[in-house]
Amino acid sequence: MRRLACLAGVLLLAGLAGCQQETYPPVPPLRAETMGKPPVTVTPLIWRPGHWDWTGSGYGWIPGTFVPREGHSDMWMPGFWARTGQGWQWQAAHWAP
């Protein structure tokens, strides 16, 4: 019985060794922005909100701006960290399909 308990303990520790806790820096809070009036253009525009983007060593702020409406949905997705087979991977801010 003691041998079985030792074997179970070793297997548990081996399993936990493979479950390393990976950390990633939390995304900072959004900055307050004032959305001004869009410029007058022939092309319809949509507001792309300011957002944080991962630079590889930290976060950089991308200010909000008006962009051409064509090709963009109505839903903006801020950047986030997603768990993948290779660990954590940054998913840049984007327009949801």
Short mmCIF file of N, CA, C and O in Angstrom, two decimals:
data_model
loop_
_atom_site.label_atom_id
_atom_site.label_comp_id
_atom_site.label_asym_id
_atom_site.label_seq_id
_atom_site.Cartn_x
_atom_site.Cartn_y
_atom_site.Cartn_z
N MET A 1 0.83 -1.19 0.00
CA MET A 1 0.00 0.00 0.00
C MET A 1 0.88 1.26 0.00
O MET A 1 0.56 2.23 -0.67
N ARG A 2 1.96 1.18 0.80
CA ARG A 2 2.85 2.34 0.87
C ARG A 2 3.49 2.61 -0.49
O ARG A 2 3.66 3.74 -0.91
N ARG A 3 3.84 1.53 -1.18
CA ARG A 3 4.45 1.65 -2.50
C ARG A 3 3.48 2.32 -3.48
O ARG A 3 3.86 3.17 -4.28
N LEU A 4 2.21 1.97 -3.41
CA LEU A 4 1.18 2.57 -4.26
C LEU A 4 1.01 4.06 -3.97
O LEU A 4 0.89 4.87 -4.89
N ALA A 5 1.06 4.44 -2.69
CA ALA A 5 0.95 5.85 -2.30
C ALA A 5 2.15 6.64 -2.83
O ALA A 5 2.00 7.76 -3.31
N CYS A 6 3.33 6.07 -2.74
CA CYS A 6 4.53 6.74 -3.26
C CYS A 6 4.44 6.93 -4.77
O CYS A 6 4.77 7.99 -5.30
N LEU A 7 4.00 5.87 -5.46
CA LEU A 7 3.85 5.96 -6.91
C LEU A 7 2.83 7.03 -7.29
O LEU A 7 3.06 7.82 -8.21
N ALA A 8 1.72 7.09 -6.57
CA ALA A 8 0.70 8.11 -6.84
C ALA A 8 1.27 9.50 -6.60
O ALA A 8 1.02 10.44 -7.37
N GLY A 9 2.07 9.66 -5.55
CA GLY A 9 2.69 10.95 -5.26
C GLY A 9 3.65 11.39 -6.36
O GLY A 9 3.67 12.55 -6.78
N VAL A 10 4.46 10.45 -6.84
CA VAL A 10 5.41 10.76 -7.91
C VAL A 10 4.67 11.15 -9.19
O VAL A 10 5.03 12.11 -9.86
N LEU A 11 3.62 10.42 -9.52
CA LEU A 11 2.84 10.74 -10.72
C LEU A 11 2.17 12.11 -10.60
O LEU A 11 2.12 12.87 -11.56
N LEU A 12 1.68 12.43 -9.41
CA LEU A 12 1.04 13.73 -9.20
C LEU A 12 2.06 14.86 -9.39
O LEU A 12 1.79 15.84 -10.07
N LEU A 13 3.24 14.72 -8.79
CA LEU A 13 4.29 15.74 -8.95
C LEU A 13 4.74 15.86 -10.40
O LEU A 13 4.97 16.96 -10.90
N ALA A 14 4.85 14.76 -11.10
CA ALA A 14 5.25 14.80 -12.51
C ALA A 14 4.19 15.52 -13.33
O ALA A 14 4.51 16.30 -14.23
N GLY A 15 2.92 15.27 -13.02
CA GLY A 15 1.84 15.96 -13.73
C GLY A 15 1.83 17.44 -13.46
O GLY A 15 1.63 18.25 -14.36
N LEU A 16 2.07 17.82 -12.22
CA LEU A 16 2.10 19.25 -11.87
C LEU A 16 3.29 19.96 -12.50
O LEU A 16 3.22 21.14 -12.82
N ALA A 17 4.40 19.26 -12.67
CA ALA A 17 5.58 19.87 -13.29
C ALA A 17 5.28 20.30 -14.71
O ALA A 17 5.81 21.29 -15.20
N GLY A 18 4.42 19.58 -15.41
CA GLY A 18 4.06 19.94 -16.77
C GLY A 18 3.04 21.06 -16.84
O GLY A 18 2.76 21.58 -17.91
N CYS A 19 2.48 21.46 -15.72
CA CYS A 19 1.45 22.52 -15.68
C CYS A 19 2.06 23.81 -15.15
O CYS A 19 1.61 24.35 -14.15
N GLN A 20 3.11 24.27 -15.77
CA GLN A 20 3.73 25.52 -15.33
C GLN A 20 2.75 26.66 -15.48
O GLN A 20 2.00 26.73 -16.44
N GLN A 21 2.77 27.54 -14.52
CA GLN A 21 1.90 28.70 -14.56
C GLN A 21 2.59 29.78 -15.40
O GLN A 21 3.61 30.31 -15.00
N GLU A 22 2.09 30.04 -16.57
CA GLU A 22 2.67 31.07 -17.42
C GLU A 22 2.00 32.39 -17.10
O GLU A 22 0.80 32.45 -16.90
N THR A 23 2.79 33.42 -17.04
CA THR A 23 2.24 34.73 -16.74
C THR A 23 2.40 35.65 -17.94
O THR A 23 3.28 35.46 -18.77
N TYR A 24 1.58 36.63 -18.00
CA TYR A 24 1.66 37.65 -19.03
C TYR A 24 1.22 38.96 -18.39
O TYR A 24 0.43 38.96 -17.45
N PRO A 25 1.71 40.08 -18.86
CA PRO A 25 1.34 41.34 -18.23
C PRO A 25 -0.11 41.71 -18.54
O PRO A 25 -0.55 41.58 -19.69
N PRO A 26 -0.87 42.13 -17.55
CA PRO A 26 -2.25 42.51 -17.80
C PRO A 26 -2.31 43.75 -18.70
O PRO A 26 -1.44 44.62 -18.65
N VAL A 27 -3.34 43.82 -19.50
CA VAL A 27 -3.54 44.97 -20.38
C VAL A 27 -3.93 46.16 -19.51
O VAL A 27 -4.82 46.05 -18.66
N PRO A 28 -3.27 47.33 -19.69
CA PRO A 28 -3.63 48.50 -18.88
C PRO A 28 -5.06 48.96 -19.17
O PRO A 28 -5.63 48.62 -20.22
N PRO A 29 -5.63 49.76 -18.27
CA PRO A 29 -6.97 50.29 -18.54
C PRO A 29 -6.96 51.21 -19.76
O PRO A 29 -5.94 51.83 -20.07
N LEU A 30 -8.09 51.27 -20.44
CA LEU A 30 -8.19 52.17 -21.59
C LEU A 30 -8.04 53.62 -21.16
O LEU A 30 -8.39 53.97 -20.04
N ARG A 31 -7.50 54.42 -22.02
CA ARG A 31 -7.39 55.86 -21.75
C ARG A 31 -8.68 56.54 -22.20
O ARG A 31 -9.31 56.12 -23.17
N ALA A 32 -9.03 57.60 -21.50
CA ALA A 32 -10.21 58.38 -21.90
C ALA A 32 -9.86 59.15 -23.17
O ALA A 32 -8.79 59.73 -23.29
N GLU A 33 -10.77 59.10 -24.13
CA GLU A 33 -10.55 59.80 -25.40
C GLU A 33 -11.79 60.61 -25.74
O GLU A 33 -12.90 60.23 -25.39
N THR A 34 -11.57 61.69 -26.42
CA THR A 34 -12.67 62.48 -26.94
C THR A 34 -12.75 62.23 -28.44
O THR A 34 -11.79 62.46 -29.16
N MET A 35 -13.91 61.74 -28.85
CA MET A 35 -14.11 61.50 -30.28
C MET A 35 -14.66 62.80 -30.87
O MET A 35 -15.79 63.19 -30.59
N GLY A 36 -13.84 63.44 -31.66
CA GLY A 36 -14.27 64.68 -32.30
C GLY A 36 -15.19 64.41 -33.47
O GLY A 36 -15.61 63.27 -33.71
N LYS A 37 -15.48 65.45 -34.21
CA LYS A 37 -16.30 65.28 -35.41
C LYS A 37 -15.43 64.67 -36.50
O LYS A 37 -14.27 65.00 -36.64
N PRO A 38 -16.02 63.77 -37.29
CA PRO A 38 -15.22 63.17 -38.36
C PRO A 38 -14.91 64.20 -39.44
O PRO A 38 -15.68 65.16 -39.64
N PRO A 39 -13.80 64.04 -40.12
CA PRO A 39 -13.50 64.95 -41.21
C PRO A 39 -14.54 64.78 -42.33
O PRO A 39 -15.15 63.73 -42.47
N VAL A 40 -14.73 65.82 -43.09
CA VAL A 40 -15.67 65.76 -44.21
C VAL A 40 -14.97 65.09 -45.37
O VAL A 40 -13.94 65.54 -45.85
N THR A 41 -15.53 63.95 -45.77
CA THR A 41 -14.97 63.19 -46.89
C THR A 41 -16.11 62.60 -47.70
O THR A 41 -17.24 62.50 -47.23
N VAL A 42 -15.79 62.17 -48.90
CA VAL A 42 -16.76 61.47 -49.74
C VAL A 42 -16.92 60.04 -49.22
O VAL A 42 -17.99 59.46 -49.29
N THR A 43 -15.85 59.51 -48.65
CA THR A 43 -15.84 58.15 -48.13
C THR A 43 -16.47 58.11 -46.74
O THR A 43 -16.07 58.87 -45.86
N PRO A 44 -17.44 57.23 -46.48
CA PRO A 44 -17.99 57.10 -45.13
C PRO A 44 -16.90 56.62 -44.15
O PRO A 44 -16.08 55.77 -44.49
N LEU A 45 -16.91 57.19 -42.96
CA LEU A 45 -15.90 56.87 -41.96
C LEU A 45 -16.54 56.24 -40.72
O LEU A 45 -17.73 56.41 -40.47
N ILE A 46 -15.72 55.52 -39.96
CA ILE A 46 -16.13 54.93 -38.69
C ILE A 46 -15.01 55.19 -37.69
O ILE A 46 -13.83 55.25 -38.06
N TRP A 47 -15.38 55.36 -36.41
CA TRP A 47 -14.39 55.61 -35.37
C TRP A 47 -13.73 54.30 -34.93
O TRP A 47 -14.41 53.34 -34.58
N ARG A 48 -12.42 54.27 -35.01
CA ARG A 48 -11.65 53.15 -34.47
C ARG A 48 -11.13 53.62 -33.12
O ARG A 48 -10.32 54.54 -33.03
N PRO A 49 -11.60 53.02 -32.02
CA PRO A 49 -11.20 53.50 -30.70
C PRO A 49 -9.71 53.30 -30.43
O PRO A 49 -9.07 52.43 -31.03
N GLY A 50 -9.20 54.12 -29.53
CA GLY A 50 -7.83 53.94 -29.09
C GLY A 50 -7.71 52.61 -28.36
O GLY A 50 -8.66 52.12 -27.76
N HIS A 51 -6.53 52.02 -28.43
CA HIS A 51 -6.34 50.71 -27.81
C HIS A 51 -4.86 50.46 -27.53
O HIS A 51 -3.98 51.12 -28.08
N TRP A 52 -4.61 49.53 -26.62
CA TRP A 52 -3.26 49.12 -26.31
C TRP A 52 -2.84 48.01 -27.27
O TRP A 52 -3.62 47.15 -27.62
N ASP A 53 -1.58 48.05 -27.70
CA ASP A 53 -1.04 47.00 -28.54
C ASP A 53 0.27 46.53 -27.92
O ASP A 53 1.03 47.32 -27.37
N TRP A 54 0.53 45.25 -27.98
CA TRP A 54 1.74 44.66 -27.42
C TRP A 54 2.89 44.90 -28.39
O TRP A 54 2.80 44.58 -29.57
N THR A 55 4.00 45.45 -27.89
CA THR A 55 5.14 45.76 -28.74
C THR A 55 6.21 44.68 -28.72
O THR A 55 7.20 44.78 -29.43
N GLY A 56 6.02 43.67 -27.89
CA GLY A 56 7.03 42.63 -27.73
C GLY A 56 7.73 42.74 -26.40
O GLY A 56 8.25 41.77 -25.87
N SER A 57 7.73 43.94 -25.82
CA SER A 57 8.34 44.13 -24.51
C SER A 57 7.45 44.95 -23.57
O SER A 57 7.80 45.17 -22.43
N GLY A 58 6.35 45.42 -24.07
CA GLY A 58 5.43 46.24 -23.28
C GLY A 58 4.25 46.67 -24.14
O GLY A 58 4.13 46.27 -25.30
N TYR A 59 3.38 47.49 -23.58
CA TYR A 59 2.21 47.97 -24.30
C TYR A 59 2.44 49.38 -24.83
O TYR A 59 3.06 50.20 -24.17
N GLY A 60 1.95 49.62 -26.02
CA GLY A 60 2.00 50.96 -26.62
C GLY A 60 0.57 51.40 -26.92
O GLY A 60 -0.24 50.59 -27.37
N TRP A 61 0.27 52.66 -26.67
CA TRP A 61 -1.07 53.19 -26.91
C TRP A 61 -1.21 53.64 -28.36
O TRP A 61 -0.38 54.38 -28.88
N ILE A 62 -2.27 53.17 -29.02
CA ILE A 62 -2.61 53.58 -30.38
C ILE A 62 -3.83 54.49 -30.24
O ILE A 62 -4.90 54.02 -29.83
N PRO A 63 -3.70 55.78 -30.52
CA PRO A 63 -4.85 56.68 -30.33
C PRO A 63 -5.99 56.37 -31.30
O PRO A 63 -5.77 55.85 -32.40
N GLY A 64 -7.20 56.71 -30.89
CA GLY A 64 -8.38 56.52 -31.73
C GLY A 64 -8.34 57.45 -32.94
O GLY A 64 -7.73 58.52 -32.90
N THR A 65 -8.97 57.01 -34.01
CA THR A 65 -9.01 57.80 -35.23
C THR A 65 -10.18 57.36 -36.09
O THR A 65 -10.75 56.29 -35.88
N PHE A 66 -10.52 58.16 -37.05
CA PHE A 66 -11.55 57.77 -38.02
C PHE A 66 -10.88 57.03 -39.17
O PHE A 66 -9.84 57.44 -39.65
N VAL A 67 -11.50 55.92 -39.56
CA VAL A 67 -10.98 55.12 -40.66
C VAL A 67 -12.10 54.89 -41.66
O VAL A 67 -13.28 55.02 -41.32
N PRO A 68 -11.77 54.54 -42.90
CA PRO A 68 -12.83 54.27 -43.88
C PRO A 68 -13.75 53.15 -43.39
O PRO A 68 -13.30 52.15 -42.85
N ARG A 69 -15.04 53.35 -43.56
CA ARG A 69 -16.06 52.40 -43.08
C ARG A 69 -16.01 51.07 -43.85
O ARG A 69 -16.24 50.01 -43.27
N GLU A 70 -15.69 51.12 -45.11
CA GLU A 70 -15.70 49.93 -45.95
C GLU A 70 -14.78 48.85 -45.41
O GLU A 70 -13.64 49.09 -45.05
N GLY A 71 -15.31 47.63 -45.33
CA GLY A 71 -14.51 46.50 -44.89
C GLY A 71 -14.47 46.30 -43.39
O GLY A 71 -13.80 45.39 -42.91
N HIS A 72 -15.16 47.13 -42.62
CA HIS A 72 -15.16 46.98 -41.17
C HIS A 72 -16.56 46.66 -40.66
O HIS A 72 -17.55 47.19 -41.17
N SER A 73 -16.62 45.82 -39.63
CA SER A 73 -17.91 45.52 -39.01
C SER A 73 -18.22 46.61 -37.98
O SER A 73 -17.47 47.56 -37.83
N ASP A 74 -19.30 46.42 -37.25
CA ASP A 74 -19.66 47.39 -36.21
C ASP A 74 -19.07 47.04 -34.85
O ASP A 74 -19.21 47.79 -33.90
N MET A 75 -18.43 45.88 -34.75
CA MET A 75 -17.93 45.44 -33.45
C MET A 75 -16.41 45.50 -33.39
O MET A 75 -15.72 44.84 -34.16
N TRP A 76 -15.90 46.29 -32.44
CA TRP A 76 -14.47 46.42 -32.23
C TRP A 76 -14.06 45.51 -31.08
O TRP A 76 -14.68 45.50 -30.03
N MET A 77 -13.00 44.73 -31.29
CA MET A 77 -12.48 43.82 -30.26
C MET A 77 -11.13 44.35 -29.78
O MET A 77 -10.19 44.44 -30.58
N PRO A 78 -11.02 44.71 -28.50
CA PRO A 78 -9.72 45.15 -27.99
C PRO A 78 -8.74 43.97 -27.97
O PRO A 78 -9.15 42.81 -28.01
N GLY A 79 -7.46 44.26 -27.90
CA GLY A 79 -6.45 43.20 -27.85
C GLY A 79 -6.56 42.39 -26.56
O GLY A 79 -7.01 42.89 -25.54
N PHE A 80 -6.12 41.14 -26.62
CA PHE A 80 -6.18 40.27 -25.45
C PHE A 80 -5.17 39.15 -25.60
O PHE A 80 -4.66 38.88 -26.69
N TRP A 81 -4.86 38.50 -24.48
CA TRP A 81 -3.97 37.35 -24.47
C TRP A 81 -4.82 36.09 -24.57
O TRP A 81 -5.79 35.94 -23.86
N ALA A 82 -4.44 35.17 -25.45
CA ALA A 82 -5.17 33.92 -25.63
C ALA A 82 -4.22 32.74 -25.43
O ALA A 82 -3.06 32.80 -25.83
N ARG A 83 -4.72 31.71 -24.83
CA ARG A 83 -3.93 30.49 -24.61
C ARG A 83 -3.93 29.68 -25.89
O ARG A 83 -4.98 29.42 -26.47
N THR A 84 -2.75 29.31 -26.37
CA THR A 84 -2.61 28.50 -27.57
C THR A 84 -1.77 27.27 -27.23
O THR A 84 -1.29 27.14 -26.11
N GLY A 85 -1.57 26.42 -28.19
CA GLY A 85 -0.73 25.25 -27.97
C GLY A 85 0.71 25.60 -27.63
O GLY A 85 1.43 24.82 -27.02
N GLN A 86 1.16 26.78 -28.02
CA GLN A 86 2.54 27.21 -27.75
C GLN A 86 2.63 28.09 -26.51
O GLN A 86 3.67 28.69 -26.26
N GLY A 87 1.57 28.23 -25.75
CA GLY A 87 1.57 29.11 -24.57
C GLY A 87 0.61 30.27 -24.80
O GLY A 87 -0.40 30.14 -25.48
N TRP A 88 0.93 31.40 -24.23
CA TRP A 88 0.08 32.59 -24.38
C TRP A 88 0.51 33.37 -25.62
O TRP A 88 1.70 33.53 -25.87
N GLN A 89 -0.46 33.89 -26.36
CA GLN A 89 -0.17 34.64 -27.58
C GLN A 89 -1.05 35.88 -27.62
O GLN A 89 -2.24 35.81 -27.34
N TRP A 90 -0.46 37.02 -27.97
CA TRP A 90 -1.19 38.28 -28.05
C TRP A 90 -2.07 38.30 -29.30
O TRP A 90 -1.61 38.01 -30.40
N GLN A 91 -3.36 38.63 -29.11
CA GLN A 91 -4.31 38.80 -30.21
C GLN A 91 -4.54 40.29 -30.34
O GLN A 91 -5.13 40.91 -29.46
N ALA A 92 -4.05 40.88 -31.39
CA ALA A 92 -4.14 42.33 -31.57
C ALA A 92 -5.59 42.78 -31.70
O ALA A 92 -6.46 42.02 -32.12
N ALA A 93 -5.84 44.04 -31.34
CA ALA A 93 -7.17 44.62 -31.49
C ALA A 93 -7.59 44.54 -32.94
O ALA A 93 -6.76 44.68 -33.85
N HIS A 94 -8.91 44.31 -33.18
CA HIS A 94 -9.36 44.14 -34.55
C HIS A 94 -10.88 44.32 -34.63
O HIS A 94 -11.57 44.31 -33.63
N TRP A 95 -11.37 44.43 -35.83
CA TRP A 95 -12.80 44.45 -36.08
C TRP A 95 -13.28 43.02 -36.14
O TRP A 95 -12.71 42.20 -36.85
N ALA A 96 -14.30 42.69 -35.37
CA ALA A 96 -14.85 41.33 -35.39
C ALA A 96 -15.58 41.11 -36.71
O ALA A 96 -16.17 42.03 -37.26
N PRO A 97 -15.53 39.87 -37.22
CA PRO A 97 -16.20 39.60 -38.50
C PRO A 97 -17.72 39.64 -38.37
O PRO A 97 -18.30 39.55 -37.38
#
